[in-house]
CSV table of C-alpha atoms in Angstrom, one decimal:
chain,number,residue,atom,x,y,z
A,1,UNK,CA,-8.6,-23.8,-6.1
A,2,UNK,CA,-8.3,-22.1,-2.7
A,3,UNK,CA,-9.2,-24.7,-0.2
A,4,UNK,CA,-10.1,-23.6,3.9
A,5,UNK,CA,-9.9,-26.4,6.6
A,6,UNK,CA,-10.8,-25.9,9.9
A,7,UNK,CA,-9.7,-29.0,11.8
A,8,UNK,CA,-11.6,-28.8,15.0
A,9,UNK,CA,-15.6,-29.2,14.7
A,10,UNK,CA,-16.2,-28.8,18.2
A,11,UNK,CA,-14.5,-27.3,21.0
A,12,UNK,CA,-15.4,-25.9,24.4
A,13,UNK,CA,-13.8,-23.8,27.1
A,14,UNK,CA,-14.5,-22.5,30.4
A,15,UNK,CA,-16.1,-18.5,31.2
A,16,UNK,CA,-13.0,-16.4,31.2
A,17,UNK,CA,-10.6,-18.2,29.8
A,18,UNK,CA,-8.7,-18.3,26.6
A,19,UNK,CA,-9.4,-20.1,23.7
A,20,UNK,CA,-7.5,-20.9,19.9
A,21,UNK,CA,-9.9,-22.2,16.7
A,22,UNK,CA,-7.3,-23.5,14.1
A,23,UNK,CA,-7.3,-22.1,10.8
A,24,UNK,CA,-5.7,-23.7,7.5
A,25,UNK,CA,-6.1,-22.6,4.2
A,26,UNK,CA,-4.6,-23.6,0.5
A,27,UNK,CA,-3.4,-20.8,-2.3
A,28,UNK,CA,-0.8,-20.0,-4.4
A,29,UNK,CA,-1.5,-16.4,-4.7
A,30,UNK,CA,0.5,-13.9,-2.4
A,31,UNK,CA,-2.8,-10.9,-2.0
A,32,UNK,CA,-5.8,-12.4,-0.7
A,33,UNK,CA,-7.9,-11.6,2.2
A,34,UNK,CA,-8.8,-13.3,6.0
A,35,UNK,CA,-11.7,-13.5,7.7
A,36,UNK,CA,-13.3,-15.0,10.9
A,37,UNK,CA,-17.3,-14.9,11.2
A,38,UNK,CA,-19.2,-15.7,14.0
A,39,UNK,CA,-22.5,-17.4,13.3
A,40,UNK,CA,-24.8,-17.6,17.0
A,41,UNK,CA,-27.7,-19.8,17.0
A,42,UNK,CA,-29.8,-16.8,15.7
A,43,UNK,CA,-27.6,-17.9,12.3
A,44,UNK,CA,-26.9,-14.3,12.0
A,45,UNK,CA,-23.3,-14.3,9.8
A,46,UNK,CA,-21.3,-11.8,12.1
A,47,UNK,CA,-17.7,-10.7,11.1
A,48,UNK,CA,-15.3,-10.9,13.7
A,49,UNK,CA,-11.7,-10.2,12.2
A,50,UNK,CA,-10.4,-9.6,9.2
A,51,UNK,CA,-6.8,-10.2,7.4
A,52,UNK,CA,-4.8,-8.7,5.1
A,53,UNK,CA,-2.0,-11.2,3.4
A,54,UNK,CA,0.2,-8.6,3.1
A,55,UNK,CA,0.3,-6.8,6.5
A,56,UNK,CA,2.6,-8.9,8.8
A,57,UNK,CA,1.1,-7.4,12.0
A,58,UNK,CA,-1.6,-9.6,13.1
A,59,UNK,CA,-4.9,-8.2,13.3
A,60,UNK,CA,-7.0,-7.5,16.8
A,61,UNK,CA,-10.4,-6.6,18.0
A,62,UNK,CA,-10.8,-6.1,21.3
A,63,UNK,CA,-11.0,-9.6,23.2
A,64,UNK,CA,-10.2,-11.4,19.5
A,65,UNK,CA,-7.4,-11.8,17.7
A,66,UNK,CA,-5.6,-14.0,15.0
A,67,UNK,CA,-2.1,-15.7,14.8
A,68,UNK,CA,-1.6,-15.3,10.6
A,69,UNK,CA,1.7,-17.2,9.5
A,70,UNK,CA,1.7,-16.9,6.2
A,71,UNK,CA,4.4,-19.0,5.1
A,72,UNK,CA,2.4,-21.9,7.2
A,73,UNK,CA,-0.9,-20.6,5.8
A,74,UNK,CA,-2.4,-20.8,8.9
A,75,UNK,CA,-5.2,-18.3,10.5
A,76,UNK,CA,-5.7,-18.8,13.8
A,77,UNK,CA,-8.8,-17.5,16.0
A,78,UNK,CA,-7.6,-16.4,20.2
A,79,UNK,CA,-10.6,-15.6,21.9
A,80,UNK,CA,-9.5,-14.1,25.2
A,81,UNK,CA,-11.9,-13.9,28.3
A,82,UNK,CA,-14.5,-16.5,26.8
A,83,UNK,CA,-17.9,-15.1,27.3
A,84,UNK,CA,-21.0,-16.8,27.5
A,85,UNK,CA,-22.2,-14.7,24.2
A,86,UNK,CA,-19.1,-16.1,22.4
A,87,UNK,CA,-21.4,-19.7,21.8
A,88,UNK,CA,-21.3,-20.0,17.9
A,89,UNK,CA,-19.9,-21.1,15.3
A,90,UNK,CA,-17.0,-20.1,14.0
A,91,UNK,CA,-16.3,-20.1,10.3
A,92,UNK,CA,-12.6,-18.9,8.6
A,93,UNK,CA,-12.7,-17.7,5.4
A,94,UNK,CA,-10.2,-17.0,2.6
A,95,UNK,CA,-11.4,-14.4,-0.3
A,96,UNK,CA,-9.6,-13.8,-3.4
A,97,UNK,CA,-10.5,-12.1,-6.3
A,98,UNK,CA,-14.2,-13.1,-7.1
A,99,UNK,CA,-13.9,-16.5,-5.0
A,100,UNK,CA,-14.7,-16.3,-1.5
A,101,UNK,CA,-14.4,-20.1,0.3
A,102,UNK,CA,-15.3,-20.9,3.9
A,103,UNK,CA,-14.2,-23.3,6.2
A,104,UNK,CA,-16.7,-26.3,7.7
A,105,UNK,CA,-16.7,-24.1,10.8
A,106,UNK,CA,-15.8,-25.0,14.3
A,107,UNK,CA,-18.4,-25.2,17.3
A,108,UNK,CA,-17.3,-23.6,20.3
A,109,UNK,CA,-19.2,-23.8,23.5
A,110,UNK,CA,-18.7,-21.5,26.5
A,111,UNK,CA,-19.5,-23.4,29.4
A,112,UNK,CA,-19.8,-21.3,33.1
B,1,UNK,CA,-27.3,-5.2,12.6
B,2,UNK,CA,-25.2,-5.3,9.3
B,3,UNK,CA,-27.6,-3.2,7.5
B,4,UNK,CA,-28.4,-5.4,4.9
B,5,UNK,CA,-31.9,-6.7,5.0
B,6,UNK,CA,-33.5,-9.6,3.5
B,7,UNK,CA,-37.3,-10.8,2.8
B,8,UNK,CA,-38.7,-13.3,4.0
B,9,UNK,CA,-37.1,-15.2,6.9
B,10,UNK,CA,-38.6,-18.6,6.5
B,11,UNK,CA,-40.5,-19.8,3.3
B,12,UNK,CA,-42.0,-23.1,3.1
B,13,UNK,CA,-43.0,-24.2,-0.1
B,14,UNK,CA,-43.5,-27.9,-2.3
B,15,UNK,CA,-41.1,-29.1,-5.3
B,16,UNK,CA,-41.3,-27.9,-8.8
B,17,UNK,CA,-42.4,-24.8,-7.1
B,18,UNK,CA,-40.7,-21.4,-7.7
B,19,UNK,CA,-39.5,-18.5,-5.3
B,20,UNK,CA,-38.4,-15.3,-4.7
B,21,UNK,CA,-35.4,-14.2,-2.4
B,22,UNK,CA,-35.6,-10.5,-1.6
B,23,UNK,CA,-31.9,-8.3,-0.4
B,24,UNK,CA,-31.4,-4.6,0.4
B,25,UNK,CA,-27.6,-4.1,1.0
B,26,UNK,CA,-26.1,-1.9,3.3
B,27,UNK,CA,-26.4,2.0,2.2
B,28,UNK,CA,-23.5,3.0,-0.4
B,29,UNK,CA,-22.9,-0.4,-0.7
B,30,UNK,CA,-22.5,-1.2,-4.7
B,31,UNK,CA,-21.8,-5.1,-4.4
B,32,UNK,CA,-24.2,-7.9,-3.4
B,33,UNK,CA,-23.4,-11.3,-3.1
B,34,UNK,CA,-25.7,-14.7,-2.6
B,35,UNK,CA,-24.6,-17.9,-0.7
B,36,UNK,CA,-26.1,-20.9,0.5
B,37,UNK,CA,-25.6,-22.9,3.4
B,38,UNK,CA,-26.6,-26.7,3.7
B,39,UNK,CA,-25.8,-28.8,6.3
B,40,UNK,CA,-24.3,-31.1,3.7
B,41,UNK,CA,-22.5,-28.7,1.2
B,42,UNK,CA,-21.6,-25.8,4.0
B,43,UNK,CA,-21.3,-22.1,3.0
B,44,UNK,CA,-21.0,-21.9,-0.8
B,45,UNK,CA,-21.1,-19.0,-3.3
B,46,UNK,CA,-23.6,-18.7,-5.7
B,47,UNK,CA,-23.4,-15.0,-7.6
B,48,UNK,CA,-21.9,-11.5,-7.3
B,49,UNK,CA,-23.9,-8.7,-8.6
B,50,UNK,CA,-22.2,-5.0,-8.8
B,51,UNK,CA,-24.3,-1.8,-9.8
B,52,UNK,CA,-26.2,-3.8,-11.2
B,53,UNK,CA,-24.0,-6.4,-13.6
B,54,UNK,CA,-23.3,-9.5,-12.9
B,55,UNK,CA,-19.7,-9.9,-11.5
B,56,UNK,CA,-19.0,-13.1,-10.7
B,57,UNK,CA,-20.5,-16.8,-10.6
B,58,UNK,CA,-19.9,-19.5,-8.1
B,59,UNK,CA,-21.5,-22.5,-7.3
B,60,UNK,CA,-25.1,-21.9,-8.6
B,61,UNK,CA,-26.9,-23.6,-10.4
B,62,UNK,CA,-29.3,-23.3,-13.5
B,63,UNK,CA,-31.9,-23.4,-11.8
B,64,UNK,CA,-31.3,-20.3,-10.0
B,65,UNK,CA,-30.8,-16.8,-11.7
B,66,UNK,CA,-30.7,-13.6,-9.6
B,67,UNK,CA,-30.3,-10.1,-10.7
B,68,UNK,CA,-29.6,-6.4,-9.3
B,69,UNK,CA,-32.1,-3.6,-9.7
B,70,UNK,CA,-31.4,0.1,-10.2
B,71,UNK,CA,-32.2,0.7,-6.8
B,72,UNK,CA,-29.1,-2.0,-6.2
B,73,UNK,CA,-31.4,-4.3,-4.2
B,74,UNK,CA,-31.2,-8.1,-5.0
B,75,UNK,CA,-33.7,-10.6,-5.7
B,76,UNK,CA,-32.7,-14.5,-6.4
B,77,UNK,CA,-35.1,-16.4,-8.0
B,78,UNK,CA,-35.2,-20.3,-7.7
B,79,UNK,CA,-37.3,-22.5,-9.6
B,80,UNK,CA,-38.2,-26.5,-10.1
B,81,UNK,CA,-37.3,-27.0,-6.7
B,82,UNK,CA,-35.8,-30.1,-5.0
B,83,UNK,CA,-35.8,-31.0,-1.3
B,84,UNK,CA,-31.9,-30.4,-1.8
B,85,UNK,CA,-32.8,-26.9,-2.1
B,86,UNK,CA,-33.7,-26.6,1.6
B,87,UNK,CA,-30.8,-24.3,3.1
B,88,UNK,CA,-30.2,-20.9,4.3
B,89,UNK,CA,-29.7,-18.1,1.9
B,90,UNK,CA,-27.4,-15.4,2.6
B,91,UNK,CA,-27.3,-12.0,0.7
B,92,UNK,CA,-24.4,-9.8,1.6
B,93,UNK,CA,-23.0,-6.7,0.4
B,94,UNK,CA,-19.6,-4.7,0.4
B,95,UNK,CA,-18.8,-1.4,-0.9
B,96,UNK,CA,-16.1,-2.2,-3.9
B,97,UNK,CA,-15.8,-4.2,-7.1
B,98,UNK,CA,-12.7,-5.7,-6.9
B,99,UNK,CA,-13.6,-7.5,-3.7
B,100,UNK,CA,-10.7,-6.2,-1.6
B,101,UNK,CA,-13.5,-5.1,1.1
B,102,UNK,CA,-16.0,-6.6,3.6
B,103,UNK,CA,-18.4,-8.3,3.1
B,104,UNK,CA,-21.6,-7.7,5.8
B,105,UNK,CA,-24.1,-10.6,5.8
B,106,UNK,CA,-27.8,-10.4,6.2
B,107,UNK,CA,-29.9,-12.4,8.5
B,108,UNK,CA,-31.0,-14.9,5.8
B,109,UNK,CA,-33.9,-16.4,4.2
B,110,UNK,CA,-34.3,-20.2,5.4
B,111,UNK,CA,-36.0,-22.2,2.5
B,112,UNK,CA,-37.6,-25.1,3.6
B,113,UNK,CA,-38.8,-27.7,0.3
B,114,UNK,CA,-41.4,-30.3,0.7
């Protein structure tokens, strides 16, 4: 069974600056799919990014973007130019097939 | 706004009862999922419906059933509930079968059980 672990329930960073949520993730397949949602306190599920496993070029939306090293298995989350707005929680997921698995999700604070 | 809707927002109800979860996914989208979140199991699966058949089965238990409508909106019904039945309920959609695309989340239905 896939398996997605996000190691860092809580982390916080400063207005502005720049900030890495750790992504790890279990599979023996070589096709699956990446994802990063953002979950605000509304508890709205909000995709951020999204994956392929077979592109190499790491994916990037405007002030987001991922580090995917797929030998590593490893999804990393770069927020750049932390805003206020970017308090949430941030969840990875790994979907496959008819299993989709999420990680415990992260916490991240922005802090002015 | 993801464009999927679901009805209602909150529901408070009493164990044993039974309830109704309503989803409308996003226009053109064929695919509807259901997930729960608790603070104790996380984000978990339950069901995959596409046009209308049931695709695929996760975490859900017999308790639950759900099912898609012509129309391709959703409805999960729970019944004999528990006070571990308290969570969030997510309906999503996508546009494919095979699970290769997006899926876009709804606000969520939080069941409260007393």
């Amino acid at each position: 069974a896939q398996t997605v672990t996000q190691s860092q329930p809580e982390m916080s960073v400063q207005e502005a600056e720049t900030v890495t949520l750790s992504c790890t993730y279990d599979t023996s397949e070589n096709n699956y799919y990446l994802f990063w949602y953002k979950q605000p306190p509304s508890r709205q599920m909000i995709l951020v990014i999204r994956q392929e496993a077979y592109k190499q070029q790491n994916a990037t939306e405007n002030r987001f973007s991922v580090n995917f090293q797929k030998a590593a298995k490893s999804f990393s989350l770069k927020i750049s130019d932390s805003q206020l707005g970017d308090t949430a929680m941030y969840f990875c997921a790994f979907m496959r097939g008819n299993d989709m698995r999420f990680g415990a999700g992260t916490r991240l604070t922005v802090k002015p | 706004d993801s464009g999927v809707t679901q009805t209602p927002k909150h529901l408070i109800t009493a164990t044993g009862q039974r309830v109704t979860l309503r989803c409308s996914p996003r226009s053109g989208d064929l695919s509807v999922y259901w997930y729960q979140q608790s603070l104790d199991q996380g984000l978990q699966f339950l069901i995959q419906y596409y046009n209308g058949e049931e695709r695929a089965k996760g975490n859900i238990l017999e308790r639950f059933s759900a099912q898609q409508f012509p129309d391709l909106h959703s409805e999960l019904n729970l019944s004999s509930l528990e006070l571990g039945d308290s969570a969030l309920y997510f309906c999503a959609s996508s546009a494919d079968r095979a699970n290769k695309e997006t899926q876009y989340f709804g606000p969520g239905t939080r069941l409260l059980v007393l």
